[in-house]
Tab-separated table of C-alpha atoms in Angstrom:
chain	number	residue	atom	x	y	z
A	1	ILE	CA	102.095	74.382	104.249
A	2	LEU	CA	101.318	74.950	107.867
A	3	ASN	CA	102.389	78.728	108.494
A	4	VAL	CA	101.864	81.972	106.591
A	5	GLU	CA	104.754	82.609	104.849
A	6	GLN	CA	106.588	85.302	102.743
A	7	SER	CA	109.308	85.805	100.294
A	8	PRO	CA	111.048	87.312	99.631
A	9	GLN	CA	112.125	88.570	103.510
A	10	SER	CA	113.566	91.652	101.813
A	11	LEU	CA	113.487	93.188	98.672
A	12	HIS	CA	115.565	96.641	97.560
A	13	VAL	CA	114.330	98.000	93.898
A	14	GLN	CA	115.159	101.190	92.249
A	15	GLU	CA	112.644	104.313	92.025
A	16	GLY	CA	110.058	103.023	88.999
A	17	ASP	CA	111.000	99.419	88.940
A	18	SER	CA	107.835	97.374	89.268
A	19	THR	CA	107.879	94.567	92.057
A	20	ASN	CA	105.931	91.690	93.628
A	21	PHE	CA	105.794	89.878	96.685
A	22	THR	CA	104.464	86.169	97.641
A	23	CYS	CA	102.275	85.285	100.101
A	24	SER	CA	102.100	81.429	100.804
A	25	PHE	CA	99.337	79.944	103.538
A	26	PRO	CA	97.582	77.002	103.887
A	27	SER	CA	94.174	76.226	101.985
A	28	SER	CA	92.247	74.403	104.414
A	29	ASN	CA	89.416	76.216	106.415
A	30	PHE	CA	90.256	79.452	104.282
A	31	TYR	CA	88.361	82.589	105.093
A	32	ALA	CA	89.947	85.720	104.172
A	33	LEU	CA	93.233	86.831	103.184
A	34	HIS	CA	94.528	90.334	104.191
A	35	TRP	CA	97.698	92.364	103.091
A	36	TYR	CA	98.745	95.606	105.299
A	37	ARG	CA	101.011	97.862	104.552
A	38	TRP	CA	103.611	99.054	107.392
A	39	GLU	CA	105.617	102.136	107.828
A	40	THR	CA	108.161	102.623	110.419
A	41	ALA	CA	106.916	103.850	113.592
A	42	LYS	CA	102.986	103.804	111.778
A	43	SER	CA	100.501	101.797	112.122
A	44	PRO	CA	99.816	98.905	109.991
A	45	GLU	CA	97.291	100.063	107.158
A	46	ALA	CA	95.189	97.738	105.591
A	47	LEU	CA	95.589	97.419	101.805
A	48	PHE	CA	93.332	94.248	100.709
A	49	VAL	CA	91.308	91.658	101.887
A	50	MET	CA	90.421	89.269	99.755
A	51	THR	CA	87.980	85.729	100.026
A	52	LEU	CA	87.575	84.496	96.539
A	53	ASN	CA	89.118	82.286	94.488
A	54	GLY	CA	91.040	84.314	91.803
A	55	ASP	CA	90.062	87.475	93.690
A	56	GLU	CA	91.906	90.360	92.127
A	57	LYS	CA	92.298	93.839	93.661
A	58	LYS	CA	93.815	96.871	92.967
A	59	LYS	CA	94.498	100.389	94.657
A	60	GLY	CA	96.297	102.833	92.651
A	61	ARG	CA	99.619	101.319	91.567
A	62	ILE	CA	99.182	98.230	94.091
A	63	SER	CA	97.339	95.244	93.268
A	64	ALA	CA	96.809	91.898	94.523
A	65	THR	CA	95.719	88.802	93.421
A	66	LEU	CA	94.288	85.384	95.561
A	67	ASN	CA	94.338	81.320	94.698
A	68	THR	CA	92.940	79.859	97.375
A	69	LYS	CA	93.028	76.353	95.961
A	70	GLU	CA	96.869	76.412	95.756
A	71	GLY	CA	97.358	78.555	99.091
A	72	TYR	CA	99.198	82.120	97.146
A	73	SER	CA	98.731	85.845	97.384
A	74	TYR	CA	101.044	87.986	95.174
A	75	LEU	CA	100.850	91.607	95.717
A	76	TYR	CA	102.315	93.636	92.716
A	77	ILE	CA	103.625	97.389	93.118
A	78	LYS	CA	103.386	99.212	89.622
A	79	GLY	CA	106.681	101.875	89.396
A	80	SER	CA	107.794	101.763	92.907
A	81	GLN	CA	108.445	105.289	94.374
A	82	PRO	CA	110.521	105.754	97.569
A	83	GLU	CA	107.469	106.612	99.606
A	84	ASP	CA	106.566	102.796	98.584
A	85	SER	CA	109.291	101.713	101.154
A	86	ALA	CA	107.862	99.818	104.101
A	87	THR	CA	107.337	96.094	105.455
A	88	TYR	CA	104.299	94.461	103.685
A	89	LEU	CA	102.153	92.116	106.017
A	90	CYS	CA	99.862	89.388	104.894
A	91	ALA	CA	97.830	87.524	107.225
A	92	ARG	CA	95.238	84.514	106.628
A	93	GLY	CA	92.154	84.343	108.210
A	94	GLY	CA	90.287	81.092	109.034
A	95	GLY	CA	90.207	78.050	110.691
A	96	THR	CA	88.392	77.185	113.737
A	97	SER	CA	88.965	80.638	115.779
A	98	TYR	CA	86.806	83.475	114.447
A	99	GLY	CA	88.525	86.683	114.197
A	100	LYS	CA	92.154	85.206	114.425
A	101	LEU	CA	94.318	86.210	111.620
A	102	THR	CA	97.787	84.555	111.200
A	103	PHE	CA	100.564	86.778	110.159
A	104	GLY	CA	103.641	85.706	107.991
A	105	GLN	CA	106.665	87.484	108.846
A	106	GLY	CA	106.428	90.497	106.130
A	107	THR	CA	108.506	91.491	102.911
A	108	ILE	CA	110.482	94.423	103.178
A	109	LEU	CA	110.716	97.008	100.364
A	110	THR	CA	113.563	99.436	100.175
A	111	VAL	CA	113.002	101.604	97.322
A	112	HIS	CA	115.646	103.366	95.899
A	113	PRO	CA	115.767	107.004	94.241
B	1	ASP	CA	87.194	109.464	113.656
B	2	THR	CA	89.089	106.729	112.010
B	3	GLU	CA	91.809	106.258	114.419
B	4	VAL	CA	92.604	103.511	116.827
B	5	THR	CA	94.537	105.500	119.689
B	6	GLN	CA	97.019	103.243	121.987
B	7	THR	CA	98.460	104.665	124.859
B	8	PRO	CA	101.589	105.493	126.189
B	9	LYS	CA	103.672	104.687	123.016
B	10	HIS	CA	106.512	103.468	125.325
B	11	LEU	CA	106.721	102.383	128.394
B	12	VAL	CA	109.484	100.946	130.735
B	13	MET	CA	108.159	98.941	133.737
B	14	GLY	CA	110.206	96.428	136.428
B	15	MET	CA	109.116	93.003	136.747
B	16	THR	CA	107.144	93.795	139.795
B	17	ASN	CA	105.291	97.131	138.986
B	18	LYS	CA	101.787	96.723	137.785
B	19	LYS	CA	100.811	99.027	134.657
B	20	SER	CA	98.076	98.699	131.935
B	21	LEU	CA	98.365	99.334	127.798
B	22	LYS	CA	94.952	101.359	126.772
B	23	CYS	CA	93.510	101.205	123.459
B	24	GLU	CA	90.518	103.401	122.019
B	25	GLN	CA	88.626	103.518	119.056
B	26	HIS	CA	85.375	105.643	117.775
B	27	MET	CA	84.797	103.493	114.714
B	28	GLY	CA	81.808	101.937	115.986
B	29	HIS	CA	83.818	98.464	115.565
B	30	ARG	CA	82.529	95.739	118.112
B	31	ALA	CA	85.891	93.206	117.909
B	32	MET	CA	88.942	94.253	119.407
B	33	TYR	CA	92.381	92.799	119.614
B	34	TRP	CA	95.541	92.580	121.242
B	35	TYR	CA	98.659	91.451	119.188
B	36	LYS	CA	102.497	91.345	120.164
B	37	GLN	CA	105.123	91.287	118.078
B	38	LYS	CA	108.574	90.444	118.664
B	39	ALA	CA	111.618	92.017	116.685
B	40	LYS	CA	111.424	90.180	113.369
B	41	LYS	CA	108.948	87.738	114.002
B	42	PRO	CA	105.219	88.190	112.570
B	43	PRO	CA	102.652	89.829	115.102
B	44	GLU	CA	101.138	86.949	117.259
B	45	LEU	CA	97.462	87.263	118.232
B	46	MET	CA	96.703	87.408	121.893
B	47	PHE	CA	93.441	88.135	122.661
B	48	VAL	CA	90.016	89.007	120.598
B	49	TYR	CA	87.101	90.468	122.467
B	50	SER	CA	83.764	90.650	120.529
B	51	TYR	CA	80.547	92.633	121.820
B	52	GLU	CA	82.511	93.241	124.721
B	53	LYS	CA	82.965	89.759	125.437
B	54	LEU	CA	86.481	87.704	125.795
B	55	SER	CA	86.117	85.162	122.427
B	56	ILE	CA	89.624	84.157	121.913
B	57	ASN	CA	92.698	83.693	124.904
B	58	GLU	CA	95.538	82.408	123.029
B	59	SER	CA	96.659	80.425	125.861
B	60	VAL	CA	98.402	83.880	126.963
B	61	PRO	CA	100.261	83.835	130.629
B	62	SER	CA	97.954	85.049	133.635
B	63	ARG	CA	100.316	87.953	133.786
B	64	PHE	CA	98.662	89.609	131.155
B	65	SER	CA	95.148	90.174	132.102
B	66	PRO	CA	92.441	92.158	129.257
B	67	GLU	CA	89.744	93.835	129.748
B	68	CYS	CA	87.107	95.245	127.509
B	69	PRO	CA	84.991	98.389	130.151
B	70	ASN	CA	83.127	99.327	127.253
B	71	SER	CA	82.567	99.114	122.955
B	72	SER	CA	85.167	101.798	122.351
B	73	LEU	CA	88.391	100.207	124.667
B	74	LEU	CA	90.530	97.711	125.518
B	75	ASN	CA	92.610	97.341	128.157
B	76	LEU	CA	95.327	94.896	128.608
B	77	HIS	CA	96.871	94.986	132.325
B	78	LEU	CA	100.265	93.849	133.164
B	79	HIS	CA	101.644	92.856	136.373
B	80	ALA	CA	104.658	90.435	137.308
B	81	LEU	CA	106.012	90.393	133.594
B	82	GLN	CA	109.264	89.153	132.757
B	83	PRO	CA	111.957	90.385	130.689
B	84	GLU	CA	111.052	88.463	127.757
B	85	ASP	CA	107.470	90.127	127.395
B	86	SER	CA	109.687	92.963	126.204
B	87	ALA	CA	107.880	93.681	122.728
B	88	LEU	CA	105.380	95.888	121.008
B	89	TYR	CA	102.063	95.256	121.770
B	90	LEU	CA	99.606	96.459	119.231
B	91	CYS	CA	96.031	97.131	119.302
B	92	ALA	CA	93.496	96.449	116.641
B	93	SER	CA	89.644	96.653	115.782
B	94	SER	CA	87.192	95.685	112.978
B	95	TYR	CA	83.944	95.268	112.452
B	96	THR	CA	83.030	91.467	112.973
B	97	GLY	CA	82.720	88.844	110.527
B	98	GLN	CA	86.185	88.597	108.468
B	99	GLY	CA	85.402	90.088	105.575
B	100	GLY	CA	86.830	93.389	106.319
B	101	GLY	CA	89.967	94.737	107.188
B	102	TYR	CA	91.698	95.744	110.735
B	103	THR	CA	92.353	98.792	111.802
B	104	PHE	CA	95.563	99.005	114.022
B	105	GLY	CA	97.145	101.388	116.359
B	106	SER	CA	100.807	102.347	116.550
B	107	GLY	CA	101.455	100.288	119.325
B	108	THR	CA	103.004	100.289	122.943
B	109	ARG	CA	106.588	99.892	123.191
B	110	LEU	CA	106.805	97.925	126.462
B	111	THR	CA	110.601	96.986	128.088
B	112	VAL	CA	110.298	95.108	131.188
B	113	VAL	CA	113.621	95.443	133.543
């Protein structure tokens, strides 16, 4: 994998469903994996930053896992609510340039009442 | 104050105009970033400032000129832009070191006519 890739590109779920997205990234020269939540007309909001293989983080109904050896991260949302509707971006930090985050194209989540 | 403030929110400019985008934060972050996002694409890094010094320039054309006059302010000076430069310009800040998440502004929507 040369770039940061997210799947699916979009997702429609019903209120109360649990869902998950995938972020795949180059595993060489890895330093950190970020997840952001971006609602329309607002600022991207940091959800998690993970650095260690096997990391798991949780914030309310949202959790994330990290596998740096195989280069992927999962984001889980339990019991989706309409207010969870947003674009979820992952970004990989690392390589030779400090401060450079490479973003995936995002997963657009729509939660229907 | 836990925000990054960007002004203006919207900007329309002609190809011969000179304009500036402004970004301000008062969180004590010493790293500041400019990202560019075209529709349906991931945000792409343009510049990184660390301790008010330019540390990364991602081969951005010289018609974009960044400036960091102090630790709280980041400007992006625009001159002789092309219509293809129309995009959302996002500013972000963070503590130095890659362990923390970025705080983003809500962006400036730029249209070049």
